[in-house]
Amino acid sequence: MRTMRAVRLHEDGLRIEQLPVPEPDAGEALVRVHAAALTRDELTWPVDRLPATPSYELSGVVAGVAGDVRGVAEADEVFALTPFDRDGVAAEYAVVPAAVLARRPRTLSHAECAALTLAGLSAWQGLFDHGALREDERVRVLGERGGVGHLAVQLAGGRLAAPGEPCDLVFDTIGGDPLAAAVGSARRVVSVAEEADGIAYFVVEPNRSQLLELARLAEADQLRPAIDSVFPLVEAGAAFGRVAERGKSGKVILQITAD
Ligand SMILES: NC(=O)c1ccc[n+]([C@@H]2O[C@H](COP(=O)([O-])OP(=O)(O)OC[C@H]3O[C@@H](n4cnc5c(N)ncnc54)[C@H](OP(=O)(O)O)[C@@H]3O)[C@@H](O)[C@H]2O)c1
């Protein structure tokens, strides 16, 4: 039996374990994970299904597909936000629904591609799907150096309101007092960080066509994810320690296979 190293979250914390390489079921692909990105607070998400593999932010190479899968093939270079209700991708291999995989932008490293998945989709869906931001409107991004925030700033382009200027949309990635202070300051307030009265809170969803648009922007040099820090798989504990800190600049990455 082939085995692999994987990060597992247990009741008492994170462990690195040796597990069987999973087999893809109908509609699924097996991906050799090169890089997995991490998000603040994500270890609180799977607590009802422990032990669980964290990280839902993948860049890698397809290593096999189930017999019914079309449009995705072995050796494809892919990136994806993977579903939150099943094991994540902080492992040497991950089985994921083939429908969420998109061709990765070749101008970016695997680490940068992983950094672009959950954070880029959160920024896109916050600004355009939930925020309905138009060309002629102004937006303020709260948390603009963070994983989601720095990509929202780039996607908003010239539509950013200067501090103190009126704006049409606030896109919050912080929650707490900064979000409370922003309620009422714009016609629309959208948050990815916290549910509160008077705001539109949302949970990011996998979306292959939006990922392809993010890849197109990256290849056109109009979007570039920032990497705060990179850790090997065996230092997953330190990586999650860094994710929880203030003062980051972009995303924290687990580099699992060399680029
Ligand atoms: N609902 C969803 O689907 C979804 C999706 C993505 C993310 N999230 C959540 O959204 C949040 C942001 O994610 P992220 O990956 O962007 O996090 P991050 O990389 O840690 O960025 C957070 C940003 O918030 C700022 N910040 C944090 N606490 C602050 C405070 N008390 N006052 C002022 N600024 C503060 C940080 O600024 P500094 O530089 O000053 O530290 C940073 O710019 C997390 O809670 C994450 O779990 C939810």
PDB file of N, CA and C and ligand atoms in Angstrom, residues 38-42 45 84 118-119 122 142-149 172-175 178 191-194 201-205 243 245-251, ligand 1:
ATOM      1  N   LEU A  38      -2.727  28.537   3.868  1.00  0.00           N
ATOM      2  CA  LEU A  38      -3.456  28.472   5.132  1.00  0.00           C
ATOM      3  C   LEU A  38      -4.211  29.777   5.373  1.00  0.00           C
ATOM      4  N   THR A  39      -5.298  29.675   6.126  1.00  0.00           N
ATOM      5  CA  THR A  39      -6.124  30.858   6.431  1.00  0.00           C
ATOM      6  C   THR A  39      -6.320  30.980   7.936  1.00  0.00           C
ATOM      7  N   ARG A  40      -6.286  32.241   8.401  1.00  0.00           N
ATOM      8  CA  ARG A  40      -6.493  32.527   9.832  1.00  0.00           C
ATOM      9  C   ARG A  40      -7.812  31.902  10.287  1.00  0.00           C
ATOM     10  N   ASP A  41      -7.808  31.306  11.465  1.00  0.00           N
ATOM     11  CA  ASP A  41      -9.011  30.734  12.105  1.00  0.00           C
ATOM     12  C   ASP A  41      -9.492  29.419  11.483  1.00  0.00           C
ATOM     13  N   GLU A  42      -8.837  28.914  10.422  1.00  0.00           N
ATOM     14  CA  GLU A  42      -9.428  27.746   9.741  1.00  0.00           C
ATOM     15  C   GLU A  42      -9.430  26.487  10.608  1.00  0.00           C
ATOM     16  N   TRP A  45     -12.741  25.436  11.908  1.00  0.00           N
ATOM     17  CA  TRP A  45     -13.838  25.059  11.002  1.00  0.00           C
ATOM     18  C   TRP A  45     -14.216  23.574  11.070  1.00  0.00           C
ATOM     19  N   PHE A  84     -15.189  22.699   1.974  1.00  0.00           N
ATOM     20  CA  PHE A  84     -14.871  22.764   3.404  1.00  0.00           C
ATOM     21  C   PHE A  84     -15.424  21.573   4.188  1.00  0.00           C
ATOM     22  N   LEU A 118      -8.380  30.404  -2.292  1.00  0.00           N
ATOM     23  CA  LEU A 118      -9.417  30.839  -1.344  1.00  0.00           C
ATOM     24  C   LEU A 118      -9.421  32.359  -1.200  1.00  0.00           C
ATOM     25  N   ALA A 119      -8.224  32.954  -1.117  1.00  0.00           N
ATOM     26  CA  ALA A 119      -8.146  34.403  -0.897  1.00  0.00           C
ATOM     27  C   ALA A 119      -8.640  35.179  -2.117  1.00  0.00           C
ATOM     28  N   SER A 122     -12.401  34.737  -2.400  1.00  0.00           N
ATOM     29  CA  SER A 122     -13.078  35.532  -1.361  1.00  0.00           C
ATOM     30  C   SER A 122     -13.128  36.996  -1.771  1.00  0.00           C
ATOM     31  N   LEU A 142     -11.115  46.715   4.373  1.00  0.00           N
ATOM     32  CA  LEU A 142     -10.577  46.660   5.744  1.00  0.00           C
ATOM     33  C   LEU A 142      -9.680  45.423   5.853  1.00  0.00           C
ATOM     34  N   GLY A 143      -8.410  45.653   6.242  1.00  0.00           N
ATOM     35  CA  GLY A 143      -7.444  44.551   6.331  1.00  0.00           C
ATOM     36  C   GLY A 143      -6.669  44.407   5.043  1.00  0.00           C
ATOM     37  N   GLU A 144      -6.198  45.517   4.510  1.00  0.00           N
ATOM     38  CA  GLU A 144      -5.702  45.505   3.127  1.00  0.00           C
ATOM     39  C   GLU A 144      -4.333  44.872   2.939  1.00  0.00           C
ATOM     40  N   ARG A 145      -3.631  44.500   4.010  1.00  0.00           N
ATOM     41  CA  ARG A 145      -2.364  43.759   3.840  1.00  0.00           C
ATOM     42  C   ARG A 145      -2.556  42.255   4.034  1.00  0.00           C
ATOM     43  N   GLY A 146      -3.733  41.840   4.449  1.00  0.00           N
ATOM     44  CA  GLY A 146      -3.970  40.429   4.765  1.00  0.00           C
ATOM     45  C   GLY A 146      -4.151  39.569   3.519  1.00  0.00           C
ATOM     46  N   GLY A 147      -4.344  38.270   3.749  1.00  0.00           N
ATOM     47  CA  GLY A 147      -4.447  37.302   2.662  1.00  0.00           C
ATOM     48  C   GLY A 147      -5.556  37.646   1.674  1.00  0.00           C
ATOM     49  N   VAL A 148      -6.754  37.924   2.177  1.00  0.00           N
ATOM     50  CA  VAL A 148      -7.866  38.291   1.300  1.00  0.00           C
ATOM     51  C   VAL A 148      -7.744  39.755   0.886  1.00  0.00           C
ATOM     52  N   GLY A 149      -7.400  40.605   1.854  1.00  0.00           N
ATOM     53  CA  GLY A 149      -7.441  42.051   1.629  1.00  0.00           C
ATOM     54  C   GLY A 149      -6.505  42.515   0.529  1.00  0.00           C
ATOM     55  N   ASP A 172     -15.024  44.076   4.316  1.00  0.00           N
ATOM     56  CA  ASP A 172     -14.326  43.827   5.575  1.00  0.00           C
ATOM     57  C   ASP A 172     -13.701  42.437   5.618  1.00  0.00           C
ATOM     58  N   THR A 173     -12.426  42.374   6.051  1.00  0.00           N
ATOM     59  CA  THR A 173     -11.766  41.076   6.264  1.00  0.00           C
ATOM     60  C   THR A 173     -11.238  40.967   7.694  1.00  0.00           C
ATOM     61  N   ILE A 174     -11.712  41.850   8.599  1.00  0.00           N
ATOM     62  CA  ILE A 174     -11.176  41.881   9.970  1.00  0.00           C
ATOM     63  C   ILE A 174     -12.227  41.435  10.993  1.00  0.00           C
ATOM     64  N   GLY A 175     -13.457  41.991  10.896  1.00  0.00           N
ATOM     65  CA  GLY A 175     -14.475  41.760  11.917  1.00  0.00           C
ATOM     66  C   GLY A 175     -14.256  42.688  13.108  1.00  0.00           C
ATOM     67  N   PRO A 178     -13.249  47.177  13.978  1.00  0.00           N
ATOM     68  CA  PRO A 178     -13.169  47.863  12.679  1.00  0.00           C
ATOM     69  C   PRO A 178     -14.437  47.667  11.840  1.00  0.00           C
ATOM     70  N   SER A 191     -18.884  41.445   4.616  1.00  0.00           N
ATOM     71  CA  SER A 191     -17.780  40.899   5.419  1.00  0.00           C
ATOM     72  C   SER A 191     -17.591  39.409   5.157  1.00  0.00           C
ATOM     73  N   VAL A 192     -16.312  39.033   5.092  1.00  0.00           N
ATOM     74  CA  VAL A 192     -15.959  37.619   5.009  1.00  0.00           C
ATOM     75  C   VAL A 192     -15.488  37.122   6.373  1.00  0.00           C
ATOM     76  N   ALA A 193     -15.392  38.045   7.337  1.00  0.00           N
ATOM     77  CA  ALA A 193     -14.766  37.717   8.623  1.00  0.00           C
ATOM     78  C   ALA A 193     -15.756  37.495   9.756  1.00  0.00           C
ATOM     79  N   GLU A 194     -16.931  38.128   9.710  1.00  0.00           N
ATOM     80  CA  GLU A 194     -17.825  38.060  10.874  1.00  0.00           C
ATOM     81  C   GLU A 194     -19.269  38.338  10.483  1.00  0.00           C
ATOM     82  N   TYR A 201     -22.745  39.062   5.291  1.00  0.00           N
ATOM     83  CA  TYR A 201     -21.664  38.101   5.542  1.00  0.00           C
ATOM     84  C   TYR A 201     -21.822  36.959   4.547  1.00  0.00           C
ATOM     85  N   PHE A 202     -20.683  36.420   4.074  1.00  0.00           N
ATOM     86  CA  PHE A 202     -20.781  35.277   3.154  1.00  0.00           C
ATOM     87  C   PHE A 202     -19.655  34.295   3.416  1.00  0.00           C
ATOM     88  N   VAL A 203     -19.864  33.063   2.986  1.00  0.00           N
ATOM     89  CA  VAL A 203     -18.829  32.020   3.000  1.00  0.00           C
ATOM     90  C   VAL A 203     -18.404  31.791   1.555  1.00  0.00           C
ATOM     91  N   VAL A 204     -17.101  31.854   1.309  1.00  0.00           N
ATOM     92  CA  VAL A 204     -16.587  31.712  -0.059  1.00  0.00           C
ATOM     93  C   VAL A 204     -16.917  30.320  -0.611  1.00  0.00           C
ATOM     94  N   GLU A 205     -17.175  30.265  -1.916  1.00  0.00           N
ATOM     95  CA  GLU A 205     -17.522  28.984  -2.546  1.00  0.00           C
ATOM     96  C   GLU A 205     -16.536  28.647  -3.657  1.00  0.00           C
ATOM     97  N   VAL A 243       0.162  32.087  10.933  1.00  0.00           N
ATOM     98  CA  VAL A 243      -1.133  32.541  10.394  1.00  0.00           C
ATOM     99  C   VAL A 243      -1.915  33.326  11.443  1.00  0.00           C
ATOM    100  N   GLU A 245      -0.807  35.265  13.695  1.00  0.00           N
ATOM    101  CA  GLU A 245      -0.172  36.523  14.128  1.00  0.00           C
ATOM    102  C   GLU A 245      -0.693  37.726  13.361  1.00  0.00           C
ATOM    103  N   ARG A 246      -0.544  38.910  13.962  1.00  0.00           N
ATOM    104  CA  ARG A 246      -0.765  40.179  13.263  1.00  0.00           C
ATOM    105  C   ARG A 246       0.480  40.520  12.446  1.00  0.00           C
ATOM    106  N   GLY A 247       0.353  41.490  11.559  1.00  0.00           N
ATOM    107  CA  GLY A 247       1.504  42.032  10.847  1.00  0.00           C
ATOM    108  C   GLY A 247       2.009  41.179   9.700  1.00  0.00           C
ATOM    109  N   LYS A 248       1.175  40.259   9.211  1.00  0.00           N
ATOM    110  CA  LYS A 248       1.594  39.479   8.037  1.00  0.00           C
ATOM    111  C   LYS A 248       1.457  40.343   6.780  1.00  0.00           C
ATOM    112  N   SER A 249       2.070  39.846   5.714  1.00  0.00           N
ATOM    113  CA  SER A 249       1.946  40.525   4.430  1.00  0.00           C
ATOM    114  C   SER A 249       1.634  39.459   3.375  1.00  0.00           C
ATOM    115  N   GLY A 250       0.346  39.187   3.153  1.00  0.00           N
ATOM    116  CA  GLY A 250      -0.043  38.131   2.226  1.00  0.00           C
ATOM    117  C   GLY A 250      -0.239  36.803   2.932  1.00  0.00           C
ATOM    118  N   LYS A 251      -0.024  35.701   2.183  1.00  0.00           N
ATOM    119  CA  LYS A 251      -0.422  34.380   2.630  1.00  0.00           C
ATOM    120  C   LYS A 251       0.723  33.550   3.219  1.00  0.00           C
TER     121      LYS A 251
HETATM  122  N1  LIG B   1     -16.215  33.307   5.388  1.00  0.00           N
HETATM  123  C1  LIG B   1     -15.293  32.840   4.550  1.00  0.00           C
HETATM  124  O1  LIG B   1     -15.590  32.110   3.598  1.00  0.00           O
HETATM  125  C2  LIG B   1     -13.863  33.262   4.719  1.00  0.00           C
HETATM  126  C3  LIG B   1     -12.983  33.229   3.642  1.00  0.00           C
HETATM  127  C4  LIG B   1     -11.681  33.746   3.805  1.00  0.00           C
HETATM  128  C5  LIG B   1     -11.310  34.270   5.034  1.00  0.00           C
HETATM  129  N2  LIG B   1     -12.190  34.262   6.067  1.00  0.00           N
HETATM  130  C6  LIG B   1     -11.856  34.879   7.341  1.00  0.00           C
HETATM  131  O2  LIG B   1     -11.568  36.250   7.074  1.00  0.00           O
HETATM  132  C7  LIG B   1     -10.569  36.695   7.964  1.00  0.00           C
HETATM  133  C8  LIG B   1      -9.415  37.292   7.150  1.00  0.00           C
HETATM  134  O3  LIG B   1      -8.736  36.261   6.478  1.00  0.00           O
HETATM  135  P1  LIG B   1      -7.269  36.543   5.945  1.00  0.00           P
HETATM  136  O4  LIG B   1      -6.779  35.245   5.431  1.00  0.00           O
HETATM  137  O5  LIG B   1      -7.267  37.716   5.040  1.00  0.00           O
HETATM  138  O6  LIG B   1      -6.529  36.931   7.316  1.00  0.00           O
HETATM  139  P2  LIG B   1      -5.112  37.645   7.516  1.00  0.00           P
HETATM  140  O7  LIG B   1      -4.219  37.313   6.399  1.00  0.00           O
HETATM  141  O8  LIG B   1      -4.703  37.334   8.899  1.00  0.00           O
HETATM  142  O9  LIG B   1      -5.456  39.199   7.374  1.00  0.00           O
HETATM  143  C9  LIG B   1      -6.206  39.856   8.334  1.00  0.00           C
HETATM  144  C10 LIG B   1      -6.089  41.371   8.150  1.00  0.00           C
HETATM  145  O10 LIG B   1      -6.834  41.971   9.190  1.00  0.00           O
HETATM  146  C11 LIG B   1      -6.027  42.911   9.885  1.00  0.00           C
HETATM  147  N3  LIG B   1      -6.398  42.876  11.306  1.00  0.00           N
HETATM  148  C12 LIG B   1      -6.532  41.799  12.097  1.00  0.00           C
HETATM  149  N4  LIG B   1      -6.963  42.162  13.331  1.00  0.00           N
HETATM  150  C13 LIG B   1      -7.079  43.504  13.312  1.00  0.00           C
HETATM  151  C14 LIG B   1      -7.499  44.464  14.247  1.00  0.00           C
HETATM  152  N5  LIG B   1      -7.860  44.106  15.482  1.00  0.00           N
HETATM  153  N6  LIG B   1      -7.500  45.751  13.893  1.00  0.00           N
HETATM  154  C15 LIG B   1      -7.114  46.130  12.657  1.00  0.00           C
HETATM  155  N7  LIG B   1      -6.730  45.269  11.693  1.00  0.00           N
HETATM  156  C16 LIG B   1      -6.710  43.951  12.016  1.00  0.00           C
HETATM  157  C17 LIG B   1      -4.595  42.475   9.663  1.00  0.00           C
HETATM  158  O11 LIG B   1      -3.790  43.642   9.741  1.00  0.00           O
HETATM  159  P3  LIG B   1      -2.341  43.675  10.442  1.00  0.00           P
HETATM  160  O12 LIG B   1      -1.392  43.719   9.302  1.00  0.00           O
HETATM  161  O13 LIG B   1      -2.371  44.950  11.205  1.00  0.00           O
HETATM  162  O14 LIG B   1      -2.209  42.485  11.312  1.00  0.00           O
HETATM  163  C18 LIG B   1      -4.680  41.897   8.250  1.00  0.00           C
HETATM  164  O15 LIG B   1      -4.526  42.926   7.288  1.00  0.00           O
HETATM  165  C19 LIG B   1     -10.179  35.480   8.816  1.00  0.00           C
HETATM  166  O16 LIG B   1     -10.924  35.514  10.007  1.00  0.00           O
HETATM  167  C20 LIG B   1     -10.626  34.288   7.982  1.00  0.00           C
HETATM  168  O17 LIG B   1     -10.927  33.149   8.740  1.00  0.00           O
HETATM  169  C21 LIG B   1     -13.457  33.770   5.938  1.00  0.00           C
END
